[in-house]
Amino acid sequence: AHSGGDGDGDGTGALTVHKMCSCKDGIDHMEWSPDSAFVLCAMYKRQEVAIWAVDAASTWTARISEGVVAGLVHARWAPDSRHVLTVADFQLHCSVWSLTSKTVYYIKHPKFASAGLAFSRDGRYMAILTRESCRDFCSVYATASWELVSKWAVAMDDARDIAWAPDASVIAVRGDPLSYVLQCYAPDGKRLHELKAYEHALGIKTMAWAPSGHFLAVGSFDARCRVLNHLTWRAVATFEAPAAVDGRRVNFFREVLDNGGDLAVFGKA
C-alpha cells in the first residue's frame, strides 16, 4: 500500500492498495528486499518461498521450493536483493538462490536457522557458523561468486552468534549464555582477542558494533554493558542496567495524549 490523495486534513493521507498478490498457503514470514523492489513471502509448512515484484505494472514472480524431504525453516534476503537464502529443516544445508541466473549454491550444516549468519556492511562477504564433526566452524564466502574464502574452527565449545565490524576487518563471535566468552577473529581466521569478563555465571546476551567500528558493545546477564576498544580490546566504559532505577540524575518520562487522541506529547514525570 502507498499514501495517496490529499488526506482528510489530519496529515495522515489516504491509503490505497498498490498491488495485491496471493499465496498458496498461510504466510509465516514476510520480508522486503533491501532495494524495496521485491517482497518475499515464506510458507514454511508448504516448504516454499514466493517472491513478488512491487511494481504494479510488473507481472514478474518467482517461487522457491526446498522440497518435501528437506523442509524449510527460514528464508531471508541477501544484501544485493538478487539472492535469497533458505535453511532446510534440521539445518541440513543453507541454499543460496539466484533470482537472475536461476542457479543455487549449497552450504552444508549451518548451525542455526537464523542466527550465526552475518554479512559485511558492503555486502561483499558473508560469514556463517557451521557444525561439523561435533565442532563449530566459521566460514567466509565471497557473495560475488559464493566461493569459500576462508574457514576455521572456532576455539569455543558452543558458538552462538557472529557480528562483522563495519569495516569488515573483524568478526566477533560470542559463546553460549552459560559462560562469558567473546572471541574476535580476522576474516582469515587469525584470532585477535578473547574476552572472559567473569566465570561461573550466565554470560553474554547480545553484542553490537558501533557504526564507526571503533567500539564493540557487549551486553551480558549481569546487567552490564561493556564497551570494548577495537585496538586494545579493553573495556573503555561499563554501563549498568539494574532492574530498579533510582537517583536524582535520571529523567523519567510519561506519555500524555491530547484531547484529539492522535498526538503524543512527552513531559517529564
C-alpha positions as a Python dict, from the first residue, in 0.01 Angstrom:
ca = {
    (1, 'A'): (0, 0, 0),
    (2, 'H'): (101, 362, -52),
    (3, 'S'): (-18, 702, 53),
    (4, 'G'): (-235, 886, -198),
    (5, 'G'): (-478, 1173, -218),
    (6, 'D'): (-485, 1489, -12),
    (7, 'G'): (-600, 1315, 305),
    (8, 'D'): (-870, 1437, 537),
    (9, 'G'): (-678, 1722, 694),
    (10, 'D'): (-521, 1526, 977),
    (11, 'G'): (-188, 1483, 800),
    (12, 'T'): (-219, 1106, 761),
    (13, 'G'): (-326, 1084, 395),
    (14, 'A'): (-540, 813, 241),
    (15, 'L'): (-404, 460, 200),
    (16, 'T'): (-485, 283, -126),
    (17, 'V'): (-395, -65, -247),
    (18, 'H'): (-88, -52, -469),
    (19, 'K'): (-75, -421, -564),
    (20, 'M'): (-229, -741, -434),
    (21, 'C'): (-70, -1086, -462),
    (22, 'S'): (-197, -1419, -333),
    (23, 'C'): (0, -1711, -190),
    (24, 'K'): (-91, -2079, -192),
    (25, 'D'): (-79, -2115, 187),
    (26, 'G'): (-51, -1919, 509),
    (27, 'I'): (242, -1678, 522),
    (28, 'D'): (484, -1744, 809),
    (29, 'H'): (742, -1478, 727),
    (30, 'M'): (742, -1169, 505),
    (31, 'E'): (1040, -950, 421),
    (32, 'W'): (1116, -658, 192),
    (33, 'S'): (1422, -678, -32),
    (34, 'P'): (1690, -424, 67),
    (35, 'D'): (1626, -222, -252),
    (36, 'S'): (1247, -224, -188),
    (37, 'A'): (1179, -376, -531),
    (38, 'F'): (1055, -717, -413),
    (39, 'V'): (861, -879, -130),
    (40, 'L'): (945, -1226, 0),
    (41, 'C'): (671, -1446, 147),
    (42, 'A'): (782, -1770, 316),
    (43, 'M'): (540, -2056, 372),
    (44, 'Y'): (727, -2299, 597),
    (45, 'K'): (460, -2568, 609),
    (46, 'R'): (450, -2579, 231),
    (47, 'Q'): (832, -2561, 204),
    (48, 'E'): (801, -2271, -41),
    (49, 'V'): (902, -1909, -82),
    (50, 'A'): (707, -1677, -312),
    (51, 'I'): (867, -1355, -437),
    (52, 'W'): (674, -1068, -594),
    (53, 'A'): (781, -753, -777),
    (54, 'V'): (640, -444, -609),
    (55, 'D'): (594, -254, -937),
    (56, 'A'): (221, -257, -1012),
    (57, 'A'): (284, -295, -1386),
    (58, 'S'): (521, -591, -1344),
    (59, 'T'): (398, -949, -1364),
    (60, 'W'): (735, -1095, -1258),
    (61, 'T'): (722, -1352, -981),
    (62, 'A'): (942, -1633, -851),
    (63, 'R'): (886, -1945, -648),
    (64, 'I'): (1147, -2132, -444),
    (65, 'S'): (1087, -2484, -315),
    (66, 'E'): (1314, -2677, -80),
    (67, 'G'): (1117, -2998, -141),
    (68, 'V'): (922, -3221, 91),
    (69, 'V'): (1230, -3412, 209),
    (70, 'A'): (1448, -3114, 306),
    (71, 'G'): (1179, -2891, 451),
    (72, 'L'): (1209, -2517, 517),
    (73, 'V'): (1262, -2332, 846),
    (74, 'H'): (1396, -1989, 746),
    (75, 'A'): (1424, -1753, 449),
    (76, 'R'): (1592, -1415, 411),
    (77, 'W'): (1733, -1174, 154),
    (78, 'A'): (2097, -1124, 68),
    (79, 'P'): (2209, -759, 68),
    (80, 'D'): (2215, -739, -315),
    (81, 'S'): (1838, -811, -336),
    (82, 'R'): (1907, -1065, -610),
    (83, 'H'): (1977, -1368, -394),
    (84, 'V'): (1759, -1543, -137),
    (85, 'L'): (1892, -1763, 143),
    (86, 'T'): (1685, -2053, 276),
    (87, 'V'): (1767, -2301, 551),
    (88, 'A'): (1642, -2659, 537),
    (89, 'D'): (1490, -2842, 830),
    (90, 'F'): (1735, -2977, 1090),
    (91, 'Q'): (1991, -2731, 944),
    (92, 'L'): (2089, -2980, 674),
    (93, 'H'): (2204, -2703, 442),
    (94, 'C'): (2171, -2336, 359),
    (95, 'S'): (2069, -2272, -2),
    (96, 'V'): (2159, -1953, -188),
    (97, 'W'): (1914, -1895, -475),
    (98, 'S'): (1997, -1652, -756),
    (99, 'L'): (1695, -1470, -899),
    (100, 'T'): (1890, -1362, -1207),
    (101, 'S'): (2084, -1672, -1315),
    (102, 'K'): (1839, -1922, -1160),
    (103, 'T'): (2128, -2111, -1001),
    (104, 'V'): (2157, -2239, -646),
    (105, 'Y'): (2456, -2278, -413),
    (106, 'Y'): (2459, -2504, -109),
    (107, 'I'): (2634, -2452, 223),
    (108, 'K'): (2634, -2767, 435),
    (109, 'H'): (2547, -2791, 803),
    (110, 'P'): (2465, -2436, 916),
    (111, 'K'): (2450, -2441, 1293),
    (112, 'F'): (2136, -2228, 1323),
    (113, 'A'): (1835, -2143, 1112),
    (114, 'S'): (1852, -1765, 1154),
    (115, 'A'): (2135, -1681, 1395),
    (116, 'G'): (2504, -1733, 1327),
    (117, 'L'): (2497, -1565, 984),
    (118, 'A'): (2609, -1213, 904),
    (119, 'F'): (2704, -1005, 602),
    (120, 'S'): (2974, -741, 588),
    (121, 'R'): (2843, -386, 562),
    (122, 'D'): (2931, -361, 191),
    (123, 'G'): (2767, -698, 123),
    (124, 'R'): (3079, -844, -34),
    (125, 'Y'): (3127, -1120, 224),
    (126, 'M'): (2910, -1350, 430),
    (127, 'A'): (3019, -1529, 747),
    (128, 'I'): (2826, -1829, 875),
    (129, 'L'): (2864, -2068, 1168),
    (130, 'T'): (2858, -2437, 1076),
    (131, 'R'): (2868, -2753, 1284),
    (132, 'E'): (3080, -3042, 1161),
    (133, 'S'): (3220, -3344, 1346),
    (134, 'C'): (3098, -3203, 1678),
    (135, 'R'): (3298, -2883, 1628),
    (136, 'D'): (3198, -2527, 1542),
    (137, 'F'): (3345, -2360, 1234),
    (138, 'C'): (3319, -2012, 1086),
    (139, 'S'): (3318, -1992, 707),
    (140, 'V'): (3354, -1676, 499),
    (141, 'Y'): (3210, -1662, 146),
    (142, 'A'): (3251, -1404, -130),
    (143, 'T'): (2899, -1307, -235),
    (144, 'A'): (3003, -1224, -593),
    (145, 'S'): (3063, -1594, -669),
    (146, 'W'): (2962, -1759, -338),
    (147, 'E'): (3303, -1924, -324),
    (148, 'L'): (3459, -2017, 9),
    (149, 'V'): (3725, -1763, 105),
    (150, 'S'): (3830, -1895, 446),
    (151, 'K'): (3720, -2144, 708),
    (152, 'W'): (3844, -2210, 1058),
    (153, 'A'): (3750, -2391, 1378),
    (154, 'V'): (3611, -2160, 1646),
    (155, 'A'): (3803, -2203, 1972),
    (156, 'M'): (3498, -2238, 2197),
    (157, 'D'): (3262, -2521, 2284),
    (158, 'D'): (2937, -2361, 2170),
    (159, 'A'): (2942, -2054, 1944),
    (160, 'R'): (2605, -1877, 1927),
    (161, 'D'): (2631, -1572, 1703),
    (162, 'I'): (2867, -1358, 1495),
    (163, 'A'): (2892, -990, 1403),
    (164, 'W'): (3102, -819, 1136),
    (165, 'A'): (3285, -499, 1217),
    (166, 'P'): (3165, -213, 990),
    (167, 'D'): (3499, -209, 804),
    (168, 'A'): (3490, -592, 764),
    (169, 'S'): (3826, -628, 938),
    (170, 'V'): (3700, -822, 1242),
    (171, 'I'): (3439, -1091, 1306),
    (172, 'A'): (3317, -1110, 1665),
    (173, 'V'): (3196, -1450, 1790),
    (174, 'R'): (3010, -1494, 2118),
    (175, 'G'): (2958, -1815, 2309),
    (176, 'D'): (2657, -1972, 2476),
    (177, 'P'): (2486, -1789, 2765),
    (178, 'L'): (2622, -2035, 3023),
    (179, 'S'): (2968, -1877, 3011),
    (180, 'Y'): (3113, -1536, 2926),
    (181, 'V'): (3325, -1595, 2615),
    (182, 'L'): (3383, -1344, 2334),
    (183, 'Q'): (3640, -1400, 2061),
    (184, 'C'): (3743, -1169, 1779),
    (185, 'Y'): (3889, -1304, 1455),
    (186, 'A'): (4033, -1160, 1138),
    (187, 'P'): (3845, -1276, 824),
    (188, 'D'): (4130, -1518, 750),
    (189, 'G'): (4077, -1696, 1084),
    (190, 'K'): (4353, -1538, 1292),
    (191, 'R'): (4232, -1493, 1650),
    (192, 'L'): (4286, -1135, 1763),
    (193, 'H'): (4145, -1137, 2115),
    (194, 'E'): (3946, -1336, 2368),
    (195, 'L'): (3744, -1180, 2648),
    (196, 'K'): (3626, -1359, 2962),
    (197, 'A'): (3489, -1093, 3195),
    (198, 'Y'): (3389, -1337, 3469),
    (199, 'E'): (3323, -1706, 3537),
    (200, 'H'): (3061, -1929, 3699),
    (201, 'A'): (2765, -1714, 3593),
    (202, 'L'): (2547, -1652, 3289),
    (203, 'G'): (2743, -1479, 3015),
    (204, 'I'): (2683, -1273, 2702),
    (205, 'K'): (2331, -1196, 2587),
    (206, 'T'): (2391, -964, 2291),
    (207, 'M'): (2660, -762, 2113),
    (208, 'A'): (2671, -478, 1861),
    (209, 'W'): (2940, -281, 1679),
    (210, 'A'): (2942, 98, 1681),
    (211, 'P'): (2882, 243, 1331),
    (212, 'S'): (3239, 375, 1332),
    (213, 'G'): (3376, 29, 1407),
    (214, 'H'): (3592, 167, 1688),
    (215, 'F'): (3389, 10, 1967),
    (216, 'L'): (3208, -315, 2037),
    (217, 'A'): (2927, -311, 2294),
    (218, 'V'): (2871, -640, 2478),
    (219, 'G'): (2561, -689, 2692),
    (220, 'S'): (2560, -968, 2949),
    (221, 'F'): (2332, -1129, 3204),
    (222, 'D'): (2499, -944, 3490),
    (223, 'A'): (2301, -634, 3379),
    (224, 'R'): (2613, -463, 3242),
    (225, 'C'): (2715, -335, 2902),
    (226, 'R'): (3089, -333, 2840),
    (227, 'V'): (3222, -114, 2559),
    (228, 'L'): (3545, -250, 2411),
    (229, 'N'): (3805, -54, 2216),
    (230, 'H'): (3881, -217, 1879),
    (231, 'L'): (4256, -162, 1911),
    (232, 'T'): (4335, -263, 2269),
    (233, 'W'): (4022, -477, 2325),
    (234, 'R'): (3996, -332, 2673),
    (235, 'A'): (3673, -206, 2823),
    (236, 'V'): (3672, 173, 2795),
    (237, 'A'): (3336, 202, 2970),
    (238, 'T'): (3094, -16, 3164),
    (239, 'F'): (2727, 73, 3198),
    (240, 'E'): (2487, -86, 3443),
    (241, 'A'): (2119, -150, 3380),
    (242, 'P'): (1970, -251, 3717),
    (243, 'A'): (1614, -371, 3749),
    (244, 'A'): (1527, -79, 3978),
    (245, 'V'): (1634, 268, 3861),
    (246, 'D'): (1676, 543, 4119),
    (247, 'G'): (1877, 860, 4161),
    (248, 'R'): (1817, 1228, 4102),
    (249, 'R'): (2016, 1238, 3778),
    (250, 'V'): (1773, 1005, 3598),
    (251, 'N'): (1488, 1163, 3399),
    (252, 'F'): (1162, 971, 3382),
    (253, 'F'): (905, 1041, 3112),
    (254, 'R'): (540, 957, 3072),
    (255, 'E'): (329, 970, 2756),
    (256, 'V'): (35, 1211, 2755),
    (257, 'L'): (-229, 1214, 2481),
    (258, 'D'): (-402, 1537, 2388),
    (259, 'N'): (-779, 1572, 2357),
    (260, 'G'): (-777, 1456, 1995),
    (261, 'G'): (-611, 1131, 2092),
    (262, 'D'): (-384, 1117, 1788),
    (263, 'L'): (-77, 1311, 1904),
    (264, 'A'): (167, 1205, 2173),
    (265, 'V'): (323, 1471, 2392),
    (266, 'F'): (612, 1378, 2620),
    (267, 'G'): (660, 1550, 2951),
    (268, 'K'): (883, 1494, 3250),
    (269, 'A'): (709, 1300, 3527),
}
